[in-house]
CSV table of C-alpha atoms and ligand atoms in Angstrom, one decimal:
chain,number,residue,atom,x,y,z
A,1,UNK,CA,-9.2,-6.7,17.4
A,2,UNK,CA,-5.5,-7.7,17.2
A,3,UNK,CA,-2.9,-9.8,19.0
A,4,UNK,CA,-1.7,-8.6,22.3
A,5,UNK,CA,1.2,-6.5,21.0
A,6,UNK,CA,0.2,-5.3,17.5
A,7,UNK,CA,-2.7,-3.0,16.6
A,8,UNK,CA,-3.4,0.1,14.5
A,9,UNK,CA,-2.3,2.5,17.2
A,10,UNK,CA,1.1,0.7,17.2
A,11,UNK,CA,1.3,0.9,13.4
A,12,UNK,CA,0.4,4.6,13.4
A,13,UNK,CA,3.1,5.2,16.0
A,14,UNK,CA,5.9,4.0,13.7
A,15,UNK,CA,8.2,6.8,12.6
A,16,UNK,CA,11.1,5.3,10.6
A,17,UNK,CA,11.7,2.5,8.1
A,18,UNK,CA,13.6,0.6,10.8
A,19,UNK,CA,10.5,0.9,13.0
A,20,UNK,CA,8.5,-0.8,10.3
A,21,UNK,CA,11.0,-3.6,9.9
A,22,UNK,CA,10.8,-4.4,13.6
A,23,UNK,CA,7.0,-4.0,14.0
A,24,UNK,CA,5.9,-6.0,10.9
A,25,UNK,CA,8.4,-8.8,11.5
A,26,UNK,CA,6.4,-9.8,14.5
A,27,UNK,CA,3.0,-9.0,13.1
A,28,UNK,CA,3.3,-11.0,9.9
A,29,UNK,CA,1.9,-14.3,11.4
A,30,UNK,CA,-1.2,-12.8,12.9
A,31,UNK,CA,-1.9,-9.8,10.6
A,32,UNK,CA,-4.4,-11.5,8.3
A,33,UNK,CA,-6.6,-13.1,11.0
A,34,UNK,CA,-6.3,-10.7,13.9
A,35,UNK,CA,-6.3,-7.5,11.9
A,36,UNK,CA,-7.6,-7.8,8.3
A,37,UNK,CA,-10.4,-10.3,9.1
A,38,UNK,CA,-11.3,-8.9,12.5
A,39,UNK,CA,-11.6,-5.3,11.1
A,40,UNK,CA,-13.2,-6.4,7.8
A,41,UNK,CA,-10.3,-4.5,6.1
A,42,UNK,CA,-11.5,-3.2,2.8
A,43,UNK,CA,-8.5,-1.5,1.2
A,44,UNK,CA,-7.0,-4.5,-0.7
A,45,UNK,CA,-10.2,-5.3,-2.5
A,46,UNK,CA,-11.0,-1.7,-3.1
A,47,UNK,CA,-7.7,-1.0,-4.7
A,48,UNK,CA,-7.8,-4.1,-6.9
A,49,UNK,CA,-11.3,-3.1,-8.1
A,50,UNK,CA,-10.0,0.4,-8.9
A,51,UNK,CA,-7.1,-0.9,-10.9
A,52,UNK,CA,-9.3,-3.2,-12.9
A,53,UNK,CA,-11.9,-0.4,-13.5
A,54,UNK,CA,-9.1,1.8,-14.9
A,55,UNK,CA,-8.0,-0.9,-17.4
A,56,UNK,CA,-4.9,-1.8,-15.4
A,57,UNK,CA,-2.9,-4.8,-16.5
A,58,UNK,CA,0.2,-6.8,-15.6
A,59,UNK,CA,3.0,-6.7,-14.9
A,60,UNK,CA,2.0,-4.7,-11.8
A,61,UNK,CA,4.0,-3.7,-8.7
A,62,UNK,CA,2.2,-4.1,-5.4
A,63,UNK,CA,3.9,-1.4,-3.2
A,64,UNK,CA,4.0,-2.3,0.5
A,65,UNK,CA,2.6,-5.7,-0.4
A,66,UNK,CA,2.6,-6.9,3.2
A,67,UNK,CA,1.0,-10.4,3.5
A,68,UNK,CA,-0.3,-10.3,0.0
A,69,UNK,CA,-3.9,-9.3,0.3
A,70,UNK,CA,-3.8,-7.0,-2.7
A,71,UNK,CA,-2.1,-9.8,-4.7
A,72,UNK,CA,-4.9,-12.2,-3.8
A,73,UNK,CA,-7.6,-9.7,-4.9
A,74,UNK,CA,-5.8,-9.0,-8.2
A,75,UNK,CA,-5.5,-12.7,-8.9
A,76,UNK,CA,-9.2,-13.1,-8.3
A,77,UNK,CA,-9.7,-10.4,-10.9
A,78,UNK,CA,-7.4,-12.2,-13.4
A,79,UNK,CA,-4.6,-9.5,-13.2
A,80,UNK,CA,-1.0,-10.7,-13.4
A,81,UNK,CA,1.8,-11.1,-13.2
A,82,UNK,CA,2.1,-9.2,-9.8
A,83,UNK,CA,5.4,-8.4,-8.0
A,84,UNK,CA,5.2,-7.5,-4.3
A,85,UNK,CA,7.6,-5.1,-2.7
A,86,UNK,CA,7.9,-4.5,1.0
A,87,UNK,CA,10.4,-3.5,3.6
A,88,UNK,CA,9.5,-6.5,5.8
A,89,UNK,CA,10.9,-9.9,4.7
A,90,UNK,CA,8.6,-11.7,7.1
A,91,UNK,CA,5.4,-10.0,5.7
A,92,UNK,CA,6.6,-11.0,2.2
A,93,UNK,CA,7.2,-14.6,3.3
A,94,UNK,CA,3.6,-14.8,4.1
A,95,UNK,CA,2.7,-13.2,0.8
A,96,UNK,CA,4.8,-15.6,-1.2
A,97,UNK,CA,3.1,-18.6,0.5
A,98,UNK,CA,-0.2,-17.5,-1.1
A,99,UNK,CA,1.2,-18.3,-4.6
A,100,UNK,CA,-0.1,-15.1,-6.3
A,101,UNK,CA,3.1,-13.2,-6.7
A,102,UNK,CA,5.6,-13.7,-9.5
A,103,UNK,CA,8.3,-12.3,-7.3
A,104,UNK,CA,8.7,-10.7,-3.9
A,105,UNK,CA,11.2,-8.0,-3.4
A,106,UNK,CA,12.5,-6.6,-0.1
A,107,UNK,CA,12.9,-2.9,-0.6
A,108,UNK,CA,12.5,0.5,1.1
A,109,UNK,CA,10.2,2.9,-0.6
A,110,UNK,CA,11.9,5.9,1.0
A,111,UNK,CA,15.0,5.0,-1.1
A,112,UNK,CA,16.1,4.2,-4.6
A,113,UNK,CA,14.5,0.9,-5.7
A,114,UNK,CA,16.6,-1.9,-7.3
A,115,UNK,CA,14.1,-2.1,-10.2
A,116,UNK,CA,14.6,-1.2,-13.8
A,117,UNK,CA,13.1,1.8,-15.6
A,118,UNK,CA,9.6,1.3,-17.0
A,119,UNK,CA,9.5,-2.3,-15.8
A,120,UNK,CA,5.8,-2.2,-14.8
A,121,UNK,CA,2.4,-1.5,-16.5
A,122,UNK,CA,1.1,-0.1,-13.2
A,123,UNK,CA,1.5,0.3,-9.5
A,124,UNK,CA,-1.1,-0.6,-6.8
A,125,UNK,CA,-0.9,-0.1,-3.1
A,126,UNK,CA,-3.1,-0.5,0.0
A,127,UNK,CA,-2.4,0.6,3.5
A,128,UNK,CA,1.2,1.7,2.9
A,129,UNK,CA,0.7,5.5,2.4
A,130,UNK,CA,-0.4,6.0,6.0
A,131,UNK,CA,0.7,7.6,9.2
A,132,UNK,CA,4.2,6.5,10.2
A,133,UNK,CA,4.8,4.6,7.0
A,134,UNK,CA,5.5,6.0,3.5
A,135,UNK,CA,5.0,9.6,2.3
A,136,UNK,CA,4.4,11.1,-1.2
A,137,UNK,CA,8.1,11.3,-2.1
A,138,UNK,CA,8.0,7.6,-3.0
A,139,UNK,CA,6.1,8.4,-6.2
A,140,UNK,CA,9.2,9.8,-7.9
A,141,UNK,CA,10.8,6.3,-7.9
A,142,UNK,CA,7.5,4.6,-8.6
A,143,UNK,CA,7.0,6.8,-11.7
A,144,UNK,CA,10.5,5.8,-12.8
A,145,UNK,CA,9.8,2.1,-12.7
A,146,UNK,CA,6.4,2.4,-14.5
A,147,UNK,CA,5.9,2.6,-18.3
A,148,UNK,CA,4.4,5.7,-20.0
A,149,UNK,CA,0.7,5.2,-19.9
A,150,UNK,CA,0.9,3.0,-16.8
A,151,UNK,CA,-1.9,3.0,-14.2
A,152,UNK,CA,-1.5,4.0,-10.6
A,153,UNK,CA,-4.2,3.1,-8.0
A,154,UNK,CA,-3.2,3.5,-4.3
A,155,UNK,CA,-4.9,4.2,-1.0
A,156,UNK,CA,-3.8,7.1,1.2
A,157,UNK,CA,-5.1,7.4,4.7
A,158,UNK,CA,-7.4,10.4,5.0
A,159,UNK,CA,-5.6,12.2,7.8
A,160,UNK,CA,-2.1,11.4,6.4
A,161,UNK,CA,-3.2,12.8,3.0
A,162,UNK,CA,-3.4,16.2,4.7
A,163,UNK,CA,-0.5,16.0,7.2
A,164,UNK,CA,2.0,14.6,4.8
A,165,UNK,CA,1.3,17.0,1.9
A,166,UNK,CA,0.1,14.6,-0.7
A,167,UNK,CA,-2.0,17.2,-2.5
A,168,UNK,CA,1.0,19.5,-3.0
A,169,UNK,CA,3.2,16.7,-4.1
A,170,UNK,CA,0.8,15.4,-6.7
A,171,UNK,CA,0.3,19.0,-7.9
A,172,UNK,CA,4.1,19.1,-8.4
A,173,UNK,CA,3.9,16.0,-10.6
A,174,UNK,CA,1.3,17.6,-13.0
A,175,UNK,CA,3.6,17.5,-16.0
A,176,UNK,CA,4.4,13.8,-15.4
A,177,UNK,CA,0.9,12.4,-14.7
A,178,UNK,CA,-2.6,12.6,-16.2
A,179,UNK,CA,-6.2,11.7,-15.2
A,180,UNK,CA,-5.5,12.4,-11.5
A,181,UNK,CA,-8.5,11.5,-9.3
A,182,UNK,CA,-9.3,11.0,-5.7
A,183,UNK,CA,-12.3,9.0,-4.4
A,184,UNK,CA,-13.2,8.7,-0.7
A,185,UNK,CA,-13.7,5.2,0.8
A,186,UNK,CA,-14.1,3.6,4.2
A,187,UNK,CA,-11.1,1.5,5.3
A,188,UNK,CA,-13.0,-0.9,7.5
A,189,UNK,CA,-16.3,-2.7,6.9
A,190,UNK,CA,-19.2,-4.0,9.0
A,191,UNK,CA,-18.1,-5.6,12.3
A,192,UNK,CA,-15.1,-3.4,12.8
A,193,UNK,CA,-14.6,-2.2,16.3
A,194,UNK,CA,-12.5,0.3,18.2
A,195,UNK,CA,-11.7,3.9,17.7
A,196,UNK,CA,-10.5,3.4,14.1
A,197,UNK,CA,-13.6,1.6,12.8
A,198,UNK,CA,-14.8,4.7,11.0
A,199,UNK,CA,-11.4,5.7,9.5
A,200,UNK,CA,-11.6,6.8,5.9
A,201,UNK,CA,-9.1,7.3,3.1
A,202,UNK,CA,-8.7,8.2,-0.5
A,203,UNK,CA,-8.3,6.0,-3.6
A,204,UNK,CA,-5.8,8.0,-5.6
A,205,UNK,CA,-5.5,7.1,-9.3
A,206,UNK,CA,-3.7,8.5,-12.3
A,207,UNK,CA,-1.7,7.5,-15.4
A,208,UNK,CA,2.0,8.2,-16.0
A,209,UNK,CA,2.1,10.6,-19.0
B,1,SAM,C1,-0.7,-1.8,6.8
B,1,SAM,S1,0.5,-2.7,6.0
B,1,SAM,C2,-0.3,-3.0,4.4
B,1,SAM,C3,0.0,-4.3,3.7
B,1,SAM,C4,-0.9,-4.7,2.6
B,1,SAM,N1,-0.7,-3.8,1.4
B,1,SAM,C5,-2.3,-4.7,3.0
B,1,SAM,O1,-3.1,-3.9,2.5
B,1,SAM,O2,-2.6,-5.6,3.8
B,1,SAM,C6,1.8,-1.6,5.5
B,1,SAM,C7,3.0,-2.2,4.9
B,1,SAM,O3,3.9,-1.2,4.5
B,1,SAM,C8,5.2,-1.7,4.7
B,1,SAM,N2,6.2,-0.6,4.8
B,1,SAM,C9,6.3,0.3,5.7
B,1,SAM,N3,7.3,1.2,5.5
B,1,SAM,C10,7.8,0.8,4.3
B,1,SAM,C11,8.9,1.2,3.5
B,1,SAM,N4,9.6,2.3,3.8
B,1,SAM,N5,9.2,0.6,2.3
B,1,SAM,C12,8.5,-0.5,2.0
B,1,SAM,N6,7.4,-1.0,2.7
B,1,SAM,C13,7.1,-0.4,3.8
B,1,SAM,C14,5.1,-2.5,5.9
B,1,SAM,O4,6.2,-3.5,6.1
B,1,SAM,C15,3.8,-3.2,5.8
B,1,SAM,O5,3.8,-4.5,5.2
């Protein structure tokens, strides 16, 4: 399913931003082939389709952009410009090589972002709000960098949605967001193997009020 040293169990075992920097530094080169292709990873295409269906436009921030799979799907849908933010410089190097990002930005979603207020017409994210990665607190900063009326479409892993308190956090944002929706989806497609092959998540979408 993956290279010898990197797999979903390893990713879910991460605990801190520093863990992610180390882990993804060495996974960047093989992530697309040994993970995304091998598992028929659906989240990037699912989230790009959701953003398009909601009328999302550029400029859009891809949050936890990784190797750029969401950017590729957005480019195929004619959405741009897209900026990609991630804590891993090596993942972003792979993303930049794909030529679909206006800009890549090394940044930590658990901290204040070096981005201007209301800089984006929307935010998208796949695979970043998951066990051991980024929790719901990041949405405070993401709302700051998004324009009023801007569209959010992000995946949240099904188990993490419960354990990390996403529902309560979104409820607390009720006076700042509108049109909140959750749709279930399967993270992996036909051909996926291993204990995570049936994992599911939520497509969470809303507008900034
Ligand atoms: C499973 S990958 C998903 C990448 C890409 N969006 C995709 O769907 O293929 C999770 C990404 O989240 C990034 N990440 C983890 N913690 C982060 C943090 N605190 N701030 C920014 N990015 C983070 C990792 O570096 C990694 O690229």
